[in-house]
mmCIF file of C-alpha atoms in Angstrom:
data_model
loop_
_atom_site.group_PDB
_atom_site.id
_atom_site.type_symbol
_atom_site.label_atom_id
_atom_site.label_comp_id
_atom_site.label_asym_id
_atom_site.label_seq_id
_atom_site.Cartn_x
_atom_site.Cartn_y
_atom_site.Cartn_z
ATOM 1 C CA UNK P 1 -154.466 55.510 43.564
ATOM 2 C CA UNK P 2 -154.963 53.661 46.687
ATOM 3 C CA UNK P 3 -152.071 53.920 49.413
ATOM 4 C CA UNK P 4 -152.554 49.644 49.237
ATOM 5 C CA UNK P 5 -151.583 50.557 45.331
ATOM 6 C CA UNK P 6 -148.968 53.026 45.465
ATOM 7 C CA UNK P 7 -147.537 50.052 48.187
ATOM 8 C CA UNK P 8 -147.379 47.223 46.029
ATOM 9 C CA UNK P 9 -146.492 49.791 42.895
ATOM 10 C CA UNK P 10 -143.398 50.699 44.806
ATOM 11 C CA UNK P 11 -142.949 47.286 46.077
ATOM 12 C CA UNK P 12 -142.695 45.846 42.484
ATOM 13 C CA UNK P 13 -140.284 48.728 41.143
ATOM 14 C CA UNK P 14 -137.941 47.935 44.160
ATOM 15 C CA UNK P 15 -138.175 44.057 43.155
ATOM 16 C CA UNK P 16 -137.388 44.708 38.990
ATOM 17 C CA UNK P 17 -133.468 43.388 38.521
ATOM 18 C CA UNK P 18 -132.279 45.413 35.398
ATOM 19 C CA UNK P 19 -130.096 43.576 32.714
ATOM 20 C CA UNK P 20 -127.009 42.991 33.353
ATOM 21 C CA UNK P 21 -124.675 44.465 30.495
ATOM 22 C CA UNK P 22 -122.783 47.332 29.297
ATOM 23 C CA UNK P 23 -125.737 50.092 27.960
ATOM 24 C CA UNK P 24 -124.721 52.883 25.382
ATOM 25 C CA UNK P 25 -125.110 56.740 26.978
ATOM 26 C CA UNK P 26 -124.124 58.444 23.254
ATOM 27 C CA UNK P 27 -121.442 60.546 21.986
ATOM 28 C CA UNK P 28 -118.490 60.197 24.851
ATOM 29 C CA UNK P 29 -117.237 63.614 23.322
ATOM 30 C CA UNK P 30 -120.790 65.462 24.778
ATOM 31 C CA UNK P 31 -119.989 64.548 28.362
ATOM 32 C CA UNK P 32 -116.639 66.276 28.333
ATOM 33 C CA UNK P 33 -117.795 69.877 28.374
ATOM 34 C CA UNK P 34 -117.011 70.703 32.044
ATOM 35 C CA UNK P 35 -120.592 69.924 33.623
ATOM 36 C CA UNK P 36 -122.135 66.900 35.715
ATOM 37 C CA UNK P 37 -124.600 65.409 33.708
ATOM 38 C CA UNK P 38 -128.311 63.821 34.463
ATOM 39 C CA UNK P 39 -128.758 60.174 34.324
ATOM 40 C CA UNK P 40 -132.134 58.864 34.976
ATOM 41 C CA UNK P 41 -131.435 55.227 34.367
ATOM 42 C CA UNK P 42 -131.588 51.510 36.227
ATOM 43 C CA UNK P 43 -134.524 53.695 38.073
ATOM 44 C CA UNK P 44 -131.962 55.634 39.911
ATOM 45 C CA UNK P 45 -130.214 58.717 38.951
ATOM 46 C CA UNK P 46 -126.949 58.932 38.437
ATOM 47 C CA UNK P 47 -124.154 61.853 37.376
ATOM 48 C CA UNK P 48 -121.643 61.987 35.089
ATOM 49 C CA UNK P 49 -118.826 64.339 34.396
ATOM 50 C CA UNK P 50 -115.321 64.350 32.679
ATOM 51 C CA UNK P 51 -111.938 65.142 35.118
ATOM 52 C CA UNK P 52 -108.975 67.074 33.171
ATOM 53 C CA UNK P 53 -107.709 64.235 31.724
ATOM 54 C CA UNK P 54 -111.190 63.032 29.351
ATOM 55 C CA UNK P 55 -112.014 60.392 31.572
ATOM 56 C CA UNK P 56 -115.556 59.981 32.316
ATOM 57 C CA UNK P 57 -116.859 59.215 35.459
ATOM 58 C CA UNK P 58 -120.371 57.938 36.577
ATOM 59 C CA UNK P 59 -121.541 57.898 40.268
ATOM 60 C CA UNK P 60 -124.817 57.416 41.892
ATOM 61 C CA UNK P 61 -126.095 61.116 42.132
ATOM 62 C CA UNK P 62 -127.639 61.007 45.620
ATOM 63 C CA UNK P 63 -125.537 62.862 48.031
ATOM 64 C CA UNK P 64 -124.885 60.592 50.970
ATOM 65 C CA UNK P 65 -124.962 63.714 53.487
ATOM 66 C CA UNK P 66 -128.787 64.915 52.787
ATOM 67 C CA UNK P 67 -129.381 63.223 49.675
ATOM 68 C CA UNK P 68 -129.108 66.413 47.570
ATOM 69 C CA UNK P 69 -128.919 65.728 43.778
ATOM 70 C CA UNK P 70 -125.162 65.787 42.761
ATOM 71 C CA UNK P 71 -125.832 66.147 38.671
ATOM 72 C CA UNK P 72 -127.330 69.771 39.598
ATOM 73 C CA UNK P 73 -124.216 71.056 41.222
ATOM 74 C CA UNK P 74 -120.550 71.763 40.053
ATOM 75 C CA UNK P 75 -117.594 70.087 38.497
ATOM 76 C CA UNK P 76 -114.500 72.003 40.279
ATOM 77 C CA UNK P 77 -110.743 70.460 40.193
ATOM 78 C CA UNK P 78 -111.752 67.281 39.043
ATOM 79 C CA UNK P 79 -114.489 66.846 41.711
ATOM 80 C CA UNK P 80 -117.953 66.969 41.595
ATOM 81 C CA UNK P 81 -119.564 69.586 43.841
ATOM 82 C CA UNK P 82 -122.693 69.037 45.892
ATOM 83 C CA UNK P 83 -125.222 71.808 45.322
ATOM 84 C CA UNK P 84 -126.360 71.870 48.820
ATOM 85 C CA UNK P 85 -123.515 71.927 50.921
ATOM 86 C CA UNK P 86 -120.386 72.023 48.876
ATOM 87 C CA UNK P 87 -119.168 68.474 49.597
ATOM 88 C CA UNK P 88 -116.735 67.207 47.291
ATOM 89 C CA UNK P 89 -116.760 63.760 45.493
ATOM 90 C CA UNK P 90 -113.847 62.633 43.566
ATOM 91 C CA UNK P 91 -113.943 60.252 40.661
ATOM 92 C CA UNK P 92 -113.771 57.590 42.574
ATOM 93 C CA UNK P 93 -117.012 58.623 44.182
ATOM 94 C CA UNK P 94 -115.100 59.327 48.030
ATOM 95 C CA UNK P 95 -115.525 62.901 49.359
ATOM 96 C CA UNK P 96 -112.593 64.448 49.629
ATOM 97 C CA UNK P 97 -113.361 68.007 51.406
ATOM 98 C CA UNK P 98 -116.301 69.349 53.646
ATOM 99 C CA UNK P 99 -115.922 73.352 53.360
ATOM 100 C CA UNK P 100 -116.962 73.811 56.645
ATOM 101 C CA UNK P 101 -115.127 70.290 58.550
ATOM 102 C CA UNK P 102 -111.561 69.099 58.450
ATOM 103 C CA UNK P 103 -112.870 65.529 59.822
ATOM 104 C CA UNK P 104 -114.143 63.849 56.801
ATOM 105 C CA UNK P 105 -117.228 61.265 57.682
ATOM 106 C CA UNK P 106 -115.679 57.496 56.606
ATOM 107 C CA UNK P 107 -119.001 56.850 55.136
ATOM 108 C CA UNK P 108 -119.267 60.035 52.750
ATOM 109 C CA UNK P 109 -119.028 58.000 49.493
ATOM 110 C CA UNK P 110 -121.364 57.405 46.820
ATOM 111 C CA UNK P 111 -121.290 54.185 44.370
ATOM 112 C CA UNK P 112 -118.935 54.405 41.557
ATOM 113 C CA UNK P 113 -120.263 52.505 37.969
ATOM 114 C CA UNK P 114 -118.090 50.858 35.388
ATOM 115 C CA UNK P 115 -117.916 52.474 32.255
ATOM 116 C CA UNK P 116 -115.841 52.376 28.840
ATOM 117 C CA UNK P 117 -115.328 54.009 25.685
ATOM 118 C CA UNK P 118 -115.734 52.552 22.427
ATOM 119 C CA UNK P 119 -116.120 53.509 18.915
ATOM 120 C CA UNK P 120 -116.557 57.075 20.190
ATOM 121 C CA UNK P 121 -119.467 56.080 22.673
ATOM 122 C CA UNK P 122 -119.751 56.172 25.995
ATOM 123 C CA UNK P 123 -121.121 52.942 27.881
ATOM 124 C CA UNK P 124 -121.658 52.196 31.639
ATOM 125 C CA UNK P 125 -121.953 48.593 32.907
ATOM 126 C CA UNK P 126 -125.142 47.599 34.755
ATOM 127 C CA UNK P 127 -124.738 44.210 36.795
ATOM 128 C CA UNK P 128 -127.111 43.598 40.133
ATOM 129 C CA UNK P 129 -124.590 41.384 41.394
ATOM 130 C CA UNK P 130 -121.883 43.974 41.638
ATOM 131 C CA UNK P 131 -119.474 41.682 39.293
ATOM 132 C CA UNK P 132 -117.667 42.861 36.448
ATOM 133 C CA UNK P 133 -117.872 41.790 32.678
ATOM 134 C CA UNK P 134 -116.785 38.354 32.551
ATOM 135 C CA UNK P 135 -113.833 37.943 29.799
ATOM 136 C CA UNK P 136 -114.668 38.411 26.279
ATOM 137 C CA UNK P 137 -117.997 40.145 26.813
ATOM 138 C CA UNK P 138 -117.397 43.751 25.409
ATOM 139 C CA UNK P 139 -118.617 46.151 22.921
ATOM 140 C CA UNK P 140 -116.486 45.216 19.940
ATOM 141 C CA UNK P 141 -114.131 47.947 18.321
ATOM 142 C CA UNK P 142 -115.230 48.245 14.602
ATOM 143 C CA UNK P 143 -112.847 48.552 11.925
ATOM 144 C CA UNK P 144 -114.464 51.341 10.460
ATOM 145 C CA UNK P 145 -113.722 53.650 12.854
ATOM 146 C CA UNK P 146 -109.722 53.246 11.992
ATOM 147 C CA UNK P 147 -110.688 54.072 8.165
ATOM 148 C CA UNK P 148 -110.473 57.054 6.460
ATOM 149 C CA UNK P 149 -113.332 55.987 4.022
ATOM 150 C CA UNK P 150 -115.664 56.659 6.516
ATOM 151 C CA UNK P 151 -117.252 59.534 8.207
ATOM 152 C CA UNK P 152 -116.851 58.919 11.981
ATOM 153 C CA UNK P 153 -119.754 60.920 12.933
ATOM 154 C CA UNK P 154 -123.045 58.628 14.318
ATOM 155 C CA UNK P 155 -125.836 61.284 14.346
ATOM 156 C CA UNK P 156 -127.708 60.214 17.352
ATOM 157 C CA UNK P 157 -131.933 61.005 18.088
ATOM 158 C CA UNK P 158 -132.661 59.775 21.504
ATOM 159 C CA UNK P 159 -136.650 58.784 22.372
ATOM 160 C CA UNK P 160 -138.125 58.222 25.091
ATOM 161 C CA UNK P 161 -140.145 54.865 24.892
ATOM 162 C CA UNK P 162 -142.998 53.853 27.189
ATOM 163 C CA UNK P 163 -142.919 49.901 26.793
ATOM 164 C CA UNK P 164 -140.434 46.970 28.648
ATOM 165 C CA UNK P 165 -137.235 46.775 26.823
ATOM 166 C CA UNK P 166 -137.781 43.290 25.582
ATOM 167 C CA UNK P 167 -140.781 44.419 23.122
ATOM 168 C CA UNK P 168 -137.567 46.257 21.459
ATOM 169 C CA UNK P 169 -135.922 42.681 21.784
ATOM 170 C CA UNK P 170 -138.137 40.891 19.887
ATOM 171 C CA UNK P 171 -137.312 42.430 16.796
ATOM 172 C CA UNK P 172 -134.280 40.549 16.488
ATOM 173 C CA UNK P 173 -136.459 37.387 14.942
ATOM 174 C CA UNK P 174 -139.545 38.862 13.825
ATOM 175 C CA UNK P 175 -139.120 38.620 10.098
ATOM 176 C CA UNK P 176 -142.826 38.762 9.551
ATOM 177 C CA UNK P 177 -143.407 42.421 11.102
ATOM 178 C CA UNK P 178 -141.563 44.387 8.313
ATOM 179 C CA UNK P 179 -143.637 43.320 5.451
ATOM 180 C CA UNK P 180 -147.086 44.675 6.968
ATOM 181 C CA UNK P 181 -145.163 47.881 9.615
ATOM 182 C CA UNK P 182 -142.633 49.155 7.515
ATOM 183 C CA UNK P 183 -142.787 48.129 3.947
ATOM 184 C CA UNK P 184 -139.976 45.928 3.937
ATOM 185 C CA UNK P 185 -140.772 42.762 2.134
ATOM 186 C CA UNK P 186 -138.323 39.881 3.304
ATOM 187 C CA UNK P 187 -136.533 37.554 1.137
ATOM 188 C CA UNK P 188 -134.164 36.217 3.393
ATOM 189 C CA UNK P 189 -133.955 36.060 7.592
ATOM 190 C CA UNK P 190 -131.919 34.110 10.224
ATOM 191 C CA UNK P 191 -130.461 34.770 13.663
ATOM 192 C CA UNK P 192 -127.570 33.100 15.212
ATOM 193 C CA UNK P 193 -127.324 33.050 19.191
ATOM 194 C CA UNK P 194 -123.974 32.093 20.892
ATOM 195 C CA UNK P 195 -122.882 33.172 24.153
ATOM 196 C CA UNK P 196 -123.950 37.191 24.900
ATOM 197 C CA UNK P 197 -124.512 37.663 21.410
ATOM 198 C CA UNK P 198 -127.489 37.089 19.231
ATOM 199 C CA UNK P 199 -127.524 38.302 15.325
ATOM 200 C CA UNK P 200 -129.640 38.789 12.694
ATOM 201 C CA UNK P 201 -129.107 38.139 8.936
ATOM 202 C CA UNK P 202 -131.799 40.439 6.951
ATOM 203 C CA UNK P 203 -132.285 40.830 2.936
ATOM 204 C CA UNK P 204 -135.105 42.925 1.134
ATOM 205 C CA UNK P 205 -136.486 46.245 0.618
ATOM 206 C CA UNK P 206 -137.371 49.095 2.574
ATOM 207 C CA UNK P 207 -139.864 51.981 2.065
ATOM 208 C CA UNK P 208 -137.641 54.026 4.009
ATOM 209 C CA UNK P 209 -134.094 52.722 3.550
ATOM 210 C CA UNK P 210 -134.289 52.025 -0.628
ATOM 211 C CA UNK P 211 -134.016 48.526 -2.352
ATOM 212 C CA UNK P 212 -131.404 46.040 -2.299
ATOM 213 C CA UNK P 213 -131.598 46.298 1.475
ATOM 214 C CA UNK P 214 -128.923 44.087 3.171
ATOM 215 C CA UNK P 215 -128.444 44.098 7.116
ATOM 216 C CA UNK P 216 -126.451 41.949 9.541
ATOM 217 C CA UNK P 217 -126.701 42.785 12.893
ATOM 218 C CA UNK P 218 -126.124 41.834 16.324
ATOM 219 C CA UNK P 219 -127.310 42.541 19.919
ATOM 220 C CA UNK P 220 -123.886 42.597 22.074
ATOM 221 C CA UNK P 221 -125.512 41.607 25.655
ATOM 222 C CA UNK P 222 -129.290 42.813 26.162
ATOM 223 C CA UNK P 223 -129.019 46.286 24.871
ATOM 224 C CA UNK P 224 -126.300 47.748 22.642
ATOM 225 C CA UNK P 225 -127.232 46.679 18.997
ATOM 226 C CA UNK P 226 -124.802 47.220 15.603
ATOM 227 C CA UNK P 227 -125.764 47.045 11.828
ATOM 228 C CA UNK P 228 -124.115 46.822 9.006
ATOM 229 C CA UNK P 229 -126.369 47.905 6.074
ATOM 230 C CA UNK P 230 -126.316 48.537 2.415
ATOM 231 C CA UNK P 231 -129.073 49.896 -0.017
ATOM 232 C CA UNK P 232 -129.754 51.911 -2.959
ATOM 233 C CA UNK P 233 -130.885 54.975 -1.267
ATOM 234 C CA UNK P 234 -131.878 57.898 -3.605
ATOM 235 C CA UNK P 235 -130.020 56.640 -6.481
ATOM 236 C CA UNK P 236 -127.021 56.322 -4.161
ATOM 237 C CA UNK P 237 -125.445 53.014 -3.394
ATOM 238 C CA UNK P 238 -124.980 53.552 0.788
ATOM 239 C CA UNK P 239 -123.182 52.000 3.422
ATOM 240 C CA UNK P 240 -123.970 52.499 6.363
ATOM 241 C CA UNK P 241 -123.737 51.161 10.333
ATOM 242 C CA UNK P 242 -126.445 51.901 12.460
ATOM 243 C CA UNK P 243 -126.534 52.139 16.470
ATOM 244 C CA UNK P 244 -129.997 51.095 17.828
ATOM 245 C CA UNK P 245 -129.285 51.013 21.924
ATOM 246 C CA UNK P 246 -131.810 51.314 24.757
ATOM 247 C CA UNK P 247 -131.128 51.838 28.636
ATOM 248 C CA UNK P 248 -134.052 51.662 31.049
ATOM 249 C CA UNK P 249 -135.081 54.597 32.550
ATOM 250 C CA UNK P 250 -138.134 52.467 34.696
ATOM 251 C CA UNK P 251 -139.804 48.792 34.274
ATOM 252 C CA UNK P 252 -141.361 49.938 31.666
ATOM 253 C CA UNK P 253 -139.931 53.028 29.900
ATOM 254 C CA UNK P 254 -136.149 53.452 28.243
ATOM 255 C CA UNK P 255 -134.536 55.815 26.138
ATOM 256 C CA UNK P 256 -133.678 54.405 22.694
ATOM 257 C CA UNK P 257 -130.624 55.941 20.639
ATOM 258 C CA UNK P 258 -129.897 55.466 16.357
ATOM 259 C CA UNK P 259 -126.936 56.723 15.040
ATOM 260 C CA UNK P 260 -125.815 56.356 12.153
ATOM 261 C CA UNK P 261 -122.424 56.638 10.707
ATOM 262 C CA UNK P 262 -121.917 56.169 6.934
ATOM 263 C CA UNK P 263 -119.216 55.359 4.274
ATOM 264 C CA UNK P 264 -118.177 58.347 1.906
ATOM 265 C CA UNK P 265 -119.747 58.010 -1.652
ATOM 266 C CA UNK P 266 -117.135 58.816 -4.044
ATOM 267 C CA UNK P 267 -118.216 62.487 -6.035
ATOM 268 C CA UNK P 268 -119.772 63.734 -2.815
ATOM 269 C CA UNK P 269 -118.295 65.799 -0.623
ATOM 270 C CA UNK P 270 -118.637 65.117 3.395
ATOM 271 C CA UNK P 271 -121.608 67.632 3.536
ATOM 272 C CA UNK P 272 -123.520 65.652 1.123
ATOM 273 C CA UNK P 273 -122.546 62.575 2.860
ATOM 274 C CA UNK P 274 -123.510 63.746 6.188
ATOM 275 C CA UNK P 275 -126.522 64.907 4.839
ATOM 276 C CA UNK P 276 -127.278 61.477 3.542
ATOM 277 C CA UNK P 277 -126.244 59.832 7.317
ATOM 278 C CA UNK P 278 -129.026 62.247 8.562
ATOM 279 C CA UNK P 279 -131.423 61.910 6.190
ATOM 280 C CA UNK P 280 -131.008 57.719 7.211
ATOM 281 C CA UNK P 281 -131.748 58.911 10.620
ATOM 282 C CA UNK P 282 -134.773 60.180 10.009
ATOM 283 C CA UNK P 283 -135.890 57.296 7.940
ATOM 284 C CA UNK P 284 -134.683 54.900 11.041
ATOM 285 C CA UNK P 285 -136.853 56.673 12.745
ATOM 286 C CA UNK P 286 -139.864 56.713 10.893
ATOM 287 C CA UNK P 287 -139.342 53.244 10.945
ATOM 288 C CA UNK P 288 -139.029 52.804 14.411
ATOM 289 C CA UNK P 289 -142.118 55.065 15.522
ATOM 290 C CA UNK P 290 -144.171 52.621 13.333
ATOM 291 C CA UNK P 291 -143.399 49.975 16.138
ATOM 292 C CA UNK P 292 -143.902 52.432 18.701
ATOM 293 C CA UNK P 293 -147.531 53.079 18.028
ATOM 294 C CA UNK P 294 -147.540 49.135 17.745
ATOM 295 C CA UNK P 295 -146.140 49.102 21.286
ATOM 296 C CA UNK P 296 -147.861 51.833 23.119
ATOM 297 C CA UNK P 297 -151.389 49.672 21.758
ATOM 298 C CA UNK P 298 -150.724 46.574 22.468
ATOM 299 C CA UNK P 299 -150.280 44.004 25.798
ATOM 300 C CA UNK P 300 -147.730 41.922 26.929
ATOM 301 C CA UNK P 301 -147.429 38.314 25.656
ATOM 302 C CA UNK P 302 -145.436 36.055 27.680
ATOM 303 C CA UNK P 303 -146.419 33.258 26.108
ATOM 304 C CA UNK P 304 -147.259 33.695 21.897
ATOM 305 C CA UNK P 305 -149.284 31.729 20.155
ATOM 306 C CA UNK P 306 -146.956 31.396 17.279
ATOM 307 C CA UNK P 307 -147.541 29.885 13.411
ATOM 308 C CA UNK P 308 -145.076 27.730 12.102
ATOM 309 C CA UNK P 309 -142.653 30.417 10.111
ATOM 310 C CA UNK P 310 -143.152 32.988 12.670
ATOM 311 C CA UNK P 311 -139.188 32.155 13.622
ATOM 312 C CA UNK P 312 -137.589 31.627 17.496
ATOM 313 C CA UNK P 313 -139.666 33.587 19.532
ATOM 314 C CA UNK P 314 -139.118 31.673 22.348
ATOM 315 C CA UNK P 315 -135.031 30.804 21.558
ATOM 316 C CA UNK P 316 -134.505 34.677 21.601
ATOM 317 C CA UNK P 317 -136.948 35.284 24.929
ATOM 318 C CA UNK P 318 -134.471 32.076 26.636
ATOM 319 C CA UNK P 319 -131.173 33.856 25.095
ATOM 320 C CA UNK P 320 -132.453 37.495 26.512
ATOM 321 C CA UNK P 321 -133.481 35.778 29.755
ATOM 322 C CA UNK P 322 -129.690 35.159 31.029
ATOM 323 C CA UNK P 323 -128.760 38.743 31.411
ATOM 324 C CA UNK P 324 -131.499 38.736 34.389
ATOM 325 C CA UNK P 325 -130.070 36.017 35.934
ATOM 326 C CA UNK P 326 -126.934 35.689 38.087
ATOM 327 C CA UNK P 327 -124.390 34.157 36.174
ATOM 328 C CA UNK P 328 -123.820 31.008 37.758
ATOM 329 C CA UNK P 329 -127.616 29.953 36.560
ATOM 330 C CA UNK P 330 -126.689 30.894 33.437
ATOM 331 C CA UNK P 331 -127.213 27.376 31.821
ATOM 332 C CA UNK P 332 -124.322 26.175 29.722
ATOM 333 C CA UNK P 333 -125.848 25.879 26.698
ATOM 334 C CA UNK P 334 -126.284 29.679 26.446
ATOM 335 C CA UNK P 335 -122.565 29.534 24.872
ATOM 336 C CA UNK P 336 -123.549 26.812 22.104
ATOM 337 C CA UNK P 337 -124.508 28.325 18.885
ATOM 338 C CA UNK P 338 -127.414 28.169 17.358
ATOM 339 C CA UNK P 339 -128.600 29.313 14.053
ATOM 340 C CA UNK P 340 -132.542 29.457 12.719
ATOM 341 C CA UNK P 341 -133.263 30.338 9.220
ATOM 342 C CA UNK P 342 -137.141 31.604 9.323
ATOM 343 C CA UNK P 343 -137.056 33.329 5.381
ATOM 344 C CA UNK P 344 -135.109 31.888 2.751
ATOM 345 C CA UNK P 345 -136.521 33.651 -0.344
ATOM 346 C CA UNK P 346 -133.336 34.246 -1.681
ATOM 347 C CA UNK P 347 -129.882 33.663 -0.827
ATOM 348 C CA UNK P 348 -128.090 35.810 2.001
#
């Protein structure tokens, strides 16, 4: 590559605005095991470690001082040690001790992110203006999790995926894929957008996930996606909710999580059950690595030429558009909803 080429490379990953929403990092519980942890995300790094009282923090892992990494040193009394020269960040992301100084630079801070817990997950809040969530947008609590009927384990496989985010995206309306990638003949599909949140309403049968497949589903801002599904899988009538959630590593590359947490099935113990929630995994992701070689094949389409059932395309590109915009152009008609039926086979 061309020094002209690396230039104009390195110009256009400075220039790329990541979306602005809360993004899913996996099992909170992981991150609580005394260590900083390695976030390649947003295409920055970033650390993240647990003080003595199970709060997670996130900072930006660059050492202000000589820009050592911070997720390759220490966590010691609730403070994040650099592996360079011992400088100590709190949680708040302010240094609080220089072994070898009792002046304290007033610059030796490093950006603190945003992050919450929900539904046992861990999620950090990406926003290029610096703002916080506006009121109401948040990952929803589900009522599952307060039930004893259900096994409150999700299972999580983490990929790494080569492709822009939005090629993930357009899933969310494209009712005609499943038939000819994944053996999943529709008989009903519709999506509803309204505000930060855009759903889909799927019926059929799946290859991979039995028959008598029923899945609604929604996209909570650009990146953190629940279903609710039920099929006959192996004989066995399962329910299931499934976590499909991406954060981008680069332009074009993110890391895509599943989990899956499922229902108890009366006569089975929890180790069959589990076994089950794993076993749906591993189908999810069968399913998902047929659009991967689909993605890692194919170009980028701004603009589709589309047939007339191929469903809103372009509604869900406009919807997923805001979250890359500041706020204040979001247009006001973003919060109206809006419902396309593109299958209607059967009856939802």
């Amino acid at each position: 590559m061309t020094q002209l080429a690396e230039i104009k490379v390195e110009n256009a990953l400075e220039s790329h605005r990541y979306a602005r929403g809360w993004h899913c990092l996996g099992d909170a519980d992981q991150y609580r095991d005394g260590k900083p942890h390695t976030l390649d995300i947003f295409g920055t790094r970033l650390v993240a470690f647990a003080t003595s009282d199970g709060k997670i923090n996130i900072l930006d892992a660059f050492c202000p001082h000589m820009g050592a990494d911070l997720s390759h040193g220490t966590v010691e009394d609730d403070r994040v040690v650099c592996p360079f020269h011992h400088w100590k960040y709190d949680a708040g992301g302010k240094c609080v001790e220089v072994p070898y100084c009792k002046r304290i630079p007033p610059k030796a801070k490093t950006k603190k992110w945003l992050t919450c817990e929900e539904n046992n997950l861990l999620f950090v809040w990406n926003n290029p203006e610096g703002n916080p969530p506006r009121e109401g947008v948040v990952i929803p609590h589900l009522p599952e999790m307060d039930s004893d009927e259900w096994i409150h384990e999700w299972n999580i496989d983490i990929m790494r995926i080569d492709t822009n985010p939005r090629e993930l995206v357009d899933n969310l309306v494209d009712a005609h894929h499943f038939g000819p990638v994944h053996g999943t003949p529709t008989s009903y599909f519709s999506n509803i957008f309204e505000g930060h949140i855009g759903h889909q309403i799927f019926r059929g049968d799946s290859e991979h996930l039995g028959g008598g497949l029923a899945a609604d589903s929604a996209y909570y801002g650009p990146a953190t996606h629940f279903t609710r599904i039920n099929s006959n899988f192996g004989g066995v009538e399962v329910h299931a909710i499934l976590l499909n959630s991406h954060v981008p590593v680069t332009p074009n590359s993110f890391d895509l999580r599943f989990g899956c947490m499922v229902k108890r099935v009366a006569g089975m113990s929890d180790e069959q059950t589990r076994q089950i929630a794993l076993d749906y995994v591993v189908g999810n992701r069968n399913s998902f690595y047929q659009d991967v070689i689909i993605w890692k094949n194919k170009i980028r389409i701004d603009k589709p030429v589309l047939a007339e059932t191929d469903g809103p395309v372009y509604q869900l590109r406009e919807w997923y558009q805001q979250f890359f915009m500041n706020e204040d152009q979001v247009p006001a008609s973003m919060a109206e909803r809006r419902e396309i039926v593109t299958v209607a086979l059967s009856k939802p």
